[in-house]
Structure formats: C-alpha cells, structure tokens
Amino acid sequence: MHSLEDTQGRGRARTPVWQVIAQALRADISEGRYAPGDKLPTEAALARRFGVNRHTVRHGLAQLVEEGLVRTRRGSGAFVAARPTDYPIGRRVRFHENLAAAGRRPDKEVLQIECRAATDGEARALGIAGGDPVCAWHGLSLADGQPIAVFESVFPLARLPGIDTALAGTSSVTEALRQVGVADYTRASTRLTAVAADAAQALHLHLREGDPLLRSTGVNVDAELRQVEYGRTWFAGDRVTLTLQG
C-alpha cells in the first residue's frame, strides 16, 4: 500500500499532501464525526492514518487553525473549535436566558464557593466596608457542554444572608437571589477589558496561557438600587461574540 507521500512522489497527486489532510479533517468535522470541543486524534495517529510524517500532519492542522475550525493547546493536542456564542450584555444580564435565546444549551460548573472577608476593591463595588463578609462563587460557564468563560461572583453576606447555601443548591444566580429575597435585579455598570489568559484560566478554557480573553466586570443592584453582586467574567475571545445593549 502506498502512502500519500509515495503517491505524490510518483506524480499522481497534484494537491499537496498537507492540503489533502486538511480537506479530510474538514470533511470529518462538517459531517459531525468530530463535534465542537472534541479532541482530534494525535499527530502520531493522524500520521498513521494518512501514511505521512508528523510534520506534514502539523502543516494540515495549521491550515485548519488558521481557518478557525481547530484550536491547539500545547501538551494537550488539537480540538474542534466551538462556534462563537452570541451573548448580549445590558441592564438585564441573565446567563441561562442569553444562551437559550442563542440556541445553545447553558450550564455552569461550580469550582468553589467560599465565605471570606471582602477585598478593598470588592467592598467599594458592593458599597460595604473593607473586610466585611462576602460569599465568592467561582465557576465555569458552558455552552453545549463546552467552556466559554470562567467567572467569579461576589455577594455581600450581611445584605444577603443564606446566599452561600442558595448558591450551593443551584447553578442560577437569579434563582439563588430569589431564594434570599431578591425578586429582580439589573446591571448598574459594565466594563469590558481585553486581557491575556493566566495559567489557571487557560487550563479551564482549554487555551494556551497568554491567549486573548475579554473580561467583563459588572455590578448588579436590586429594586432599591442596593448592590447585590459584583461579578467578573473572563470570556474565551474566540468563542463568544459580546453585544452591548442599552
């Protein structure tokens, strides 16, 4: 059996071998053999499949990376890139509603819930004194099972007693706030900043350290305009399209 490189060497293939590999993997993705977020076979496995060396495979994968179909992470391999999620940011920010409206399946994965003293920055944002008790909720936001952001939400414990218990039982901030007496809330301020992923963020989002993230920083208030949440979310830049709404 001849490899693709053997065939090209005999003058029977006009298309460069790395392009043949890219075309085959592109077809695999378009036909659903690999879904968004799936890991592709290793370079060694692909080299065996196509009868080529790993350098040729790497060249084909690089083409798919350039097209935005595939992303690579050093030491972990190549993954099918998820299609960007439309995510509106306005006065009524609701994660589950936003993703459901975009036709995606929303979910959250809790990484940590801790009660601690507020930092000076958190205290200013929440209108409390430095060192006052807060509940900090750390987690991952997912769309169709794939991580699109890491987040940290901080809640004033004296103003919202029991919020830590409520958060432990639900993945919805809206529901947790409802359980502690906040029937509705709106976004008082939002700030967007481009930042580079640190090592932990890159690990959670299956990115490379230093890859671009878009950080959203916001404060939510209740009907009496009291601060009930100070949140920061780091969105994977290639997986979310943020839309600012009035």
mmCIF file of N, CA and C in Angstrom, residues 3-4 7 22 58 65 90 111 122 165 171 182 185 197 201 221 229 231:
data_model
loop_
_atom_site.group_PDB
_atom_site.id
_atom_site.type_symbol
_atom_site.label_atom_id
_atom_site.label_comp_id
_atom_site.label_asym_id
_atom_site.label_seq_id
_atom_site.Cartn_x
_atom_site.Cartn_y
_atom_site.Cartn_z
ATOM 1 N N SER A 3 1.670 5.268 0.555
ATOM 2 C CA SER A 3 1.227 6.394 1.361
ATOM 3 C C SER A 3 0.918 7.574 0.451
ATOM 4 N N LEU A 4 0.301 8.609 1.020
ATOM 5 C CA LEU A 4 0.029 9.815 0.247
ATOM 6 C C LEU A 4 1.317 10.436 -0.252
ATOM 7 N N THR A 7 2.547 8.472 -3.198
ATOM 8 C CA THR A 7 1.745 8.760 -4.387
ATOM 9 C C THR A 7 2.115 10.105 -4.979
ATOM 10 N N ALA A 22 -5.906 18.317 5.416
ATOM 11 C CA ALA A 22 -6.806 19.368 5.880
ATOM 12 C C ALA A 22 -8.214 19.147 5.327
ATOM 13 N N ARG A 58 1.119 18.240 10.874
ATOM 14 C CA ARG A 58 1.136 19.522 11.571
ATOM 15 C C ARG A 58 0.806 20.663 10.604
ATOM 16 N N VAL A 65 -6.367 25.541 11.839
ATOM 17 C CA VAL A 65 -6.274 26.547 12.897
ATOM 18 C C VAL A 65 -6.452 27.939 12.298
ATOM 19 N N GLY A 90 -26.387 43.835 28.806
ATOM 20 C CA GLY A 90 -27.197 45.035 29.003
ATOM 21 C C GLY A 90 -27.648 45.129 30.452
ATOM 22 N N LEU A 111 -16.728 25.691 40.740
ATOM 23 C CA LEU A 111 -15.357 25.347 41.108
ATOM 24 C C LEU A 111 -15.129 25.537 42.606
ATOM 25 N N GLU A 122 -13.564 44.907 46.146
ATOM 26 C CA GLU A 122 -14.898 44.316 46.248
ATOM 27 C C GLU A 122 -15.796 45.160 47.144
ATOM 28 N N THR A 165 -25.633 29.198 50.903
ATOM 29 C CA THR A 165 -26.404 27.953 50.847
ATOM 30 C C THR A 165 -27.233 27.883 49.577
ATOM 31 N N SER A 171 -27.373 26.362 39.964
ATOM 32 C CA SER A 171 -26.369 26.962 39.091
ATOM 33 C C SER A 171 -26.833 28.316 38.574
ATOM 34 N N VAL A 182 -34.371 38.512 46.809
ATOM 35 C CA VAL A 182 -34.179 39.486 45.730
ATOM 36 C C VAL A 182 -34.991 39.005 44.526
ATOM 37 N N TYR A 185 -33.267 41.963 39.664
ATOM 38 C CA TYR A 185 -32.045 42.758 39.733
ATOM 39 C C TYR A 185 -31.676 43.200 38.328
ATOM 40 N N ALA A 197 -4.944 35.305 29.066
ATOM 41 C CA ALA A 197 -5.294 34.204 29.959
ATOM 42 C C ALA A 197 -4.104 33.829 30.839
ATOM 43 N N GLN A 201 -6.740 29.984 34.074
ATOM 44 C CA GLN A 201 -7.818 30.251 33.125
ATOM 45 C C GLN A 201 -7.630 29.446 31.844
ATOM 46 N N VAL A 221 -27.696 45.395 40.886
ATOM 47 C CA VAL A 221 -28.403 46.020 42.006
ATOM 48 C C VAL A 221 -29.847 45.516 42.044
ATOM 49 N N GLU A 229 -24.487 42.039 43.786
ATOM 50 C CA GLU A 229 -23.480 41.163 43.172
ATOM 51 C C GLU A 229 -22.415 41.995 42.476
ATOM 52 N N GLY A 231 -19.451 41.057 39.895
ATOM 53 C CA GLY A 231 -19.001 39.910 39.121
ATOM 54 C C GLY A 231 -17.940 40.239 38.092
#
